Structures are given as structure tokens and as C-alpha cells.
Coordinates of C-alpha atoms in Angstrom, one line a residue:
M290 CA 103.1 39.0 -16.7
S291 CA 103.8 42.5 -15.4
P292 CA 107.4 43.6 -15.5
R293 CA 109.4 43.0 -12.4
R294 CA 109.9 46.3 -10.5
K295 CA 113.5 47.5 -10.4
S296 CA 115.3 48.9 -7.4
D297 CA 115.1 52.6 -6.8
D298 CA 118.5 53.3 -8.4
Q299 CA 117.6 51.8 -11.7
A300 CA 115.7 53.8 -14.3
P301 CA 112.6 52.1 -15.8
S302 CA 112.9 50.8 -19.3
A303 CA 110.7 52.1 -22.1
V304 CA 108.6 49.0 -21.9
E305 CA 108.2 49.5 -18.1
R306 CA 107.2 53.1 -18.7
A307 CA 104.6 52.1 -21.2
F308 CA 103.3 49.3 -19.1
A309 CA 103.1 51.6 -16.0
A310 CA 101.4 54.4 -17.9
V311 CA 98.7 52.3 -19.6
S312 CA 98.0 50.1 -16.6
A313 CA 97.6 53.2 -14.4
A314 CA 95.1 54.7 -16.9
I315 CA 93.1 51.5 -16.9
I316 CA 93.3 50.9 -13.1
T317 CA 92.1 54.4 -12.3
G318 CA 89.4 54.3 -14.9
E319 CA 90.9 57.2 -16.9
T320 CA 90.8 54.8 -19.8
A321 CA 87.4 53.1 -19.6
P322 CA 86.5 49.5 -20.2
G323 CA 85.8 49.0 -23.9
A324 CA 88.0 52.0 -25.0
L325 CA 90.3 51.6 -28.0
I326 CA 93.9 52.6 -27.6
T327 CA 96.7 52.4 -30.1
E328 CA 100.4 52.0 -30.0
G329 CA 100.9 55.3 -31.8
E330 CA 98.9 57.2 -29.2
V331 CA 100.8 55.9 -26.3
A332 CA 104.2 56.2 -28.0
D333 CA 103.5 59.9 -28.8
E334 CA 102.3 60.6 -25.3
L335 CA 105.4 59.1 -23.7
G336 CA 107.9 60.2 -26.4
I337 CA 109.1 56.7 -27.2
S338 CA 109.0 54.4 -30.2
R339 CA 106.2 52.0 -30.9
T340 CA 108.3 48.9 -30.3
P341 CA 108.4 49.1 -26.4
V342 CA 104.7 50.0 -26.5
R343 CA 103.9 46.9 -28.5
E344 CA 105.8 44.8 -25.9
A345 CA 103.9 46.5 -23.1
F346 CA 100.6 45.9 -24.9
L347 CA 101.5 42.2 -25.1
Q348 CA 102.2 42.1 -21.4
L349 CA 99.0 43.9 -20.6
Q350 CA 97.1 41.4 -22.7
T351 CA 98.7 38.6 -20.7
C352 CA 97.5 40.3 -17.6
R353 CA 94.1 40.5 -19.2
L354 CA 93.8 44.2 -19.0
L355 CA 93.8 44.5 -22.8
T356 CA 92.6 42.6 -25.8
L357 CA 94.8 43.1 -28.9
F358 CA 93.4 43.5 -32.4
P359 CA 96.1 43.5 -35.2
K360 CA 96.3 46.7 -37.1
R361 CA 93.6 48.3 -35.0
G362 CA 94.9 48.7 -31.5
A363 CA 93.8 47.3 -28.2
I364 CA 90.5 47.3 -26.4
V365 CA 90.5 47.8 -22.6
A366 CA 89.0 44.7 -21.0
T367 CA 85.9 44.6 -18.9
V368 CA 86.1 42.6 -15.7
A369 CA 82.9 40.7 -15.4
D370 CA 81.3 39.7 -12.1
K371 CA 82.3 36.0 -12.5
E372 CA 85.9 37.1 -13.1
V373 CA 85.8 39.2 -10.0
A374 CA 84.6 36.2 -7.9
D375 CA 87.2 34.0 -9.5
L376 CA 90.1 36.4 -8.9
L377 CA 89.2 36.8 -5.3
A378 CA 88.9 33.1 -4.7
V379 CA 92.3 32.4 -6.3
R380 CA 93.8 35.3 -4.3
I381 CA 92.5 33.7 -1.0
M382 CA 93.9 30.3 -2.0
L383 CA 97.3 31.6 -2.9
E384 CA 97.7 33.8 0.2
S385 CA 96.4 31.2 2.5
S386 CA 98.8 28.6 1.1
A387 CA 101.7 31.1 1.6
I388 CA 100.8 31.8 5.3
R389 CA 100.4 28.0 6.0
A390 CA 103.9 27.5 4.6
L391 CA 105.3 29.3 7.6
D392 CA 104.3 26.2 9.7
G393 CA 103.1 28.3 12.6
N394 CA 106.4 30.2 12.8
P395 CA 106.3 34.0 13.3
L396 CA 107.2 36.2 10.4
P397 CA 110.9 37.2 10.1
D398 CA 111.5 40.7 11.4
D399 CA 112.3 42.1 8.0
V400 CA 109.0 40.9 6.6
A401 CA 107.1 42.3 9.6
H402 CA 108.9 45.6 9.1
D403 CA 108.0 45.6 5.4
L404 CA 104.3 45.1 6.2
D405 CA 104.4 48.0 8.7
D406 CA 106.0 50.2 6.1
L407 CA 103.3 49.3 3.5
V408 CA 100.5 50.1 5.9
A409 CA 102.3 53.4 6.6
Q410 CA 102.4 54.0 2.8
Q411 CA 98.7 53.4 2.6
V412 CA 98.0 55.8 5.4
V413 CA 99.9 58.5 3.5
A414 CA 98.2 57.7 0.3
E415 CA 94.7 57.8 1.9
H416 CA 95.6 61.2 3.5
D417 CA 96.7 62.5 0.1
G418 CA 93.8 61.1 -1.8
D419 CA 96.1 59.1 -4.0
L420 CA 93.9 56.1 -4.7
L421 CA 96.4 54.6 -7.2
A422 CA 99.2 54.6 -4.7
F423 CA 96.8 53.2 -2.1
S424 CA 95.8 50.4 -4.4
R425 CA 99.3 49.5 -5.3
A426 CA 100.5 49.5 -1.7
D427 CA 97.5 47.3 -1.0
F428 CA 98.7 44.7 -3.5
A429 CA 102.3 45.1 -2.3
F430 CA 101.1 44.3 1.2
H431 CA 99.6 41.0 0.2
S432 CA 102.4 40.2 -2.2
R433 CA 104.9 40.6 0.7
V434 CA 103.0 38.0 2.6
I435 CA 103.0 35.7 -0.5
R436 CA 106.8 36.1 -0.8
A437 CA 107.2 35.1 2.9
G438 CA 105.9 31.7 1.9
D439 CA 109.0 31.1 -0.3
N440 CA 107.1 29.4 -3.2
D441 CA 108.2 30.8 -6.5
V442 CA 105.3 29.4 -8.4
I443 CA 102.7 30.9 -6.0
E444 CA 104.6 34.2 -6.2
D445 CA 104.6 34.2 -10.0
L446 CA 100.9 33.4 -10.1
F447 CA 100.1 36.2 -7.6
T448 CA 102.3 38.7 -9.5
H449 CA 100.4 37.9 -12.7
L450 CA 97.1 38.8 -10.9
G451 CA 98.5 42.1 -9.7
P452 CA 97.2 44.6 -12.2
R453 CA 93.7 43.2 -12.0
L454 CA 93.7 43.1 -8.2
E455 CA 94.9 46.7 -8.1
L456 CA 92.1 47.5 -10.5
L457 CA 89.5 45.9 -8.2
T458 CA 90.9 47.7 -5.1
H459 CA 91.0 51.1 -6.9
R460 CA 87.4 50.6 -8.0
A461 CA 86.3 49.7 -4.5
V462 CA 88.0 52.7 -2.8
R463 CA 86.9 55.1 -5.6
R464 CA 83.2 54.4 -5.1
D465 CA 83.2 54.1 -1.3
A466 CA 84.9 56.8 0.8
T467 CA 84.9 54.6 3.9
S468 CA 86.7 51.7 2.1
P469 CA 90.3 52.8 2.6
A470 CA 90.0 53.1 6.4
R471 CA 88.3 49.7 6.5
L472 CA 91.0 48.1 4.4
L473 CA 93.7 49.7 6.5
A474 CA 92.2 48.4 9.7
D475 CA 92.1 44.9 8.2
H476 CA 95.7 45.1 7.1
R477 CA 96.8 46.0 10.7
V478 CA 95.0 42.9 11.9
L479 CA 96.5 40.7 9.2
A480 CA 100.0 42.0 9.9
T481 CA 99.5 41.1 13.6
L482 CA 98.3 37.6 12.9
A483 CA 101.0 37.0 10.3
R484 CA 103.6 38.2 12.7
A485 CA 102.4 35.7 15.3
G486 CA 102.3 32.9 12.7
D487 CA 98.7 32.2 13.3
A488 CA 97.7 30.7 10.0
Q489 CA 94.2 29.7 10.9
A490 CA 93.2 33.1 12.3
Y491 CA 95.0 34.8 9.4
E492 CA 92.9 32.8 6.8
A493 CA 89.7 33.7 8.6
A494 CA 90.6 37.3 8.7
L495 CA 91.7 37.3 5.1
R496 CA 88.3 35.9 4.0
A497 CA 86.5 38.5 6.0
H498 CA 88.8 41.2 4.6
V499 CA 88.0 40.2 1.0
Q500 CA 84.2 40.0 1.8
R501 CA 84.3 43.5 3.3
G502 CA 86.3 44.9 0.4
N503 CA 83.2 45.5 -1.8
Y504 CA 85.2 44.6 -4.9
G505 CA 82.2 43.6 -7.0

């Protein structure tokens, strides 16, 4: 599972730095599917020992971004079409369950405020052409809805999917210049529906959002 993000006043550990660097390279396509990477290469690039890199590699394998080969290194995983479909189906199930858990109640003000902030972050990222920041804010938006459902198991499952969902989003916005604006418009609609506690309309909008995402 990906490392839990620390608060802004806590410096990232060496493991977190290695995880962030390698996952970013994979998500952005800088390190292509099928590429071989080694602990030594990453350790040298980051100026850290191999031990935290090894731990980060294990976490990345758990997230299914890497496949480890002892004494050789790690191969960047390829996300096949069936896996894309499976990921998106599970994503819809988890998020729909979270929104239904609100029992028709409107979102708490702090959650609604967080969603607005994340949409604003995506607007800035789109303007700056920072597709990685856009993709990570996209996942954070949906993750915030998940957390509002107050189910730790669902939250853990969704967190585990995070790096691969960020990869799919980055791939979609990278190949279609109109995709960021479309995803942003959908997020504004989803935030409005979540704020009203309209689970049925939210689920329908979420399914349409995923279908329009062009993640395949």
C-alpha cells in the first residue's frame, strides 16, 4: 500500500521519497511500461541508501506498479485493458458505497470545503500544464469523498488503488487536451451532488464521469 502522506510540517522519509520519485516516473510515463529499474539507480539518483529504495519497491509491487525480480531489479508493470476495466468498476463500487453511507445527509462543511479546494488545485494544475499534480488532485478529490463515508476498509482499499488510478488519469489527460476541462466540469457537478447528499444522482454522475474519462 502507498505510504500515508504526512502533514506539511513533517519531512518525508527516505522510503516516501523513493516511493514518490519512482511512482511519479511511472505515472507520467517517464519510465515506460516494461522498463527495468534497479535499487542502485534510484538510490544514486536520490542520494540515499538502497534499504529505503528496497522498501519502496516492495510497496510499489503491492500497488502493482512494479514486478520485482531478485538480483535483477524491477520491471514497470503494464496495465492491460481488462485491468483498466476492473479498476474502474471497483472504483465506482467503492465510491458509490461511500456516498450511500451518508444516508441522504449533506456533506459536512469541512468536506465540502476540501472538495472545493481540490477542484481549485486542479484548475491551477491545468493552467500550469502540471498533469501529475492534476492527476494527484483528481485522486485526492475522490479519496475525500471516500473518507466522508467513514469506512476504514473502503478507505484502505481505495488508497491501495491510488497510484494506478493516478496513472490512468495522467494517461487520459496526456493524450487528450480536452480531458482536463471535462474532468473538472464533472468534479464540480459531483461536488454539488455530494454536498446535497443526493446519492442516486451522484452515482449516475460518477458512472458518466468514468465513462467520459477515456481511461482505456
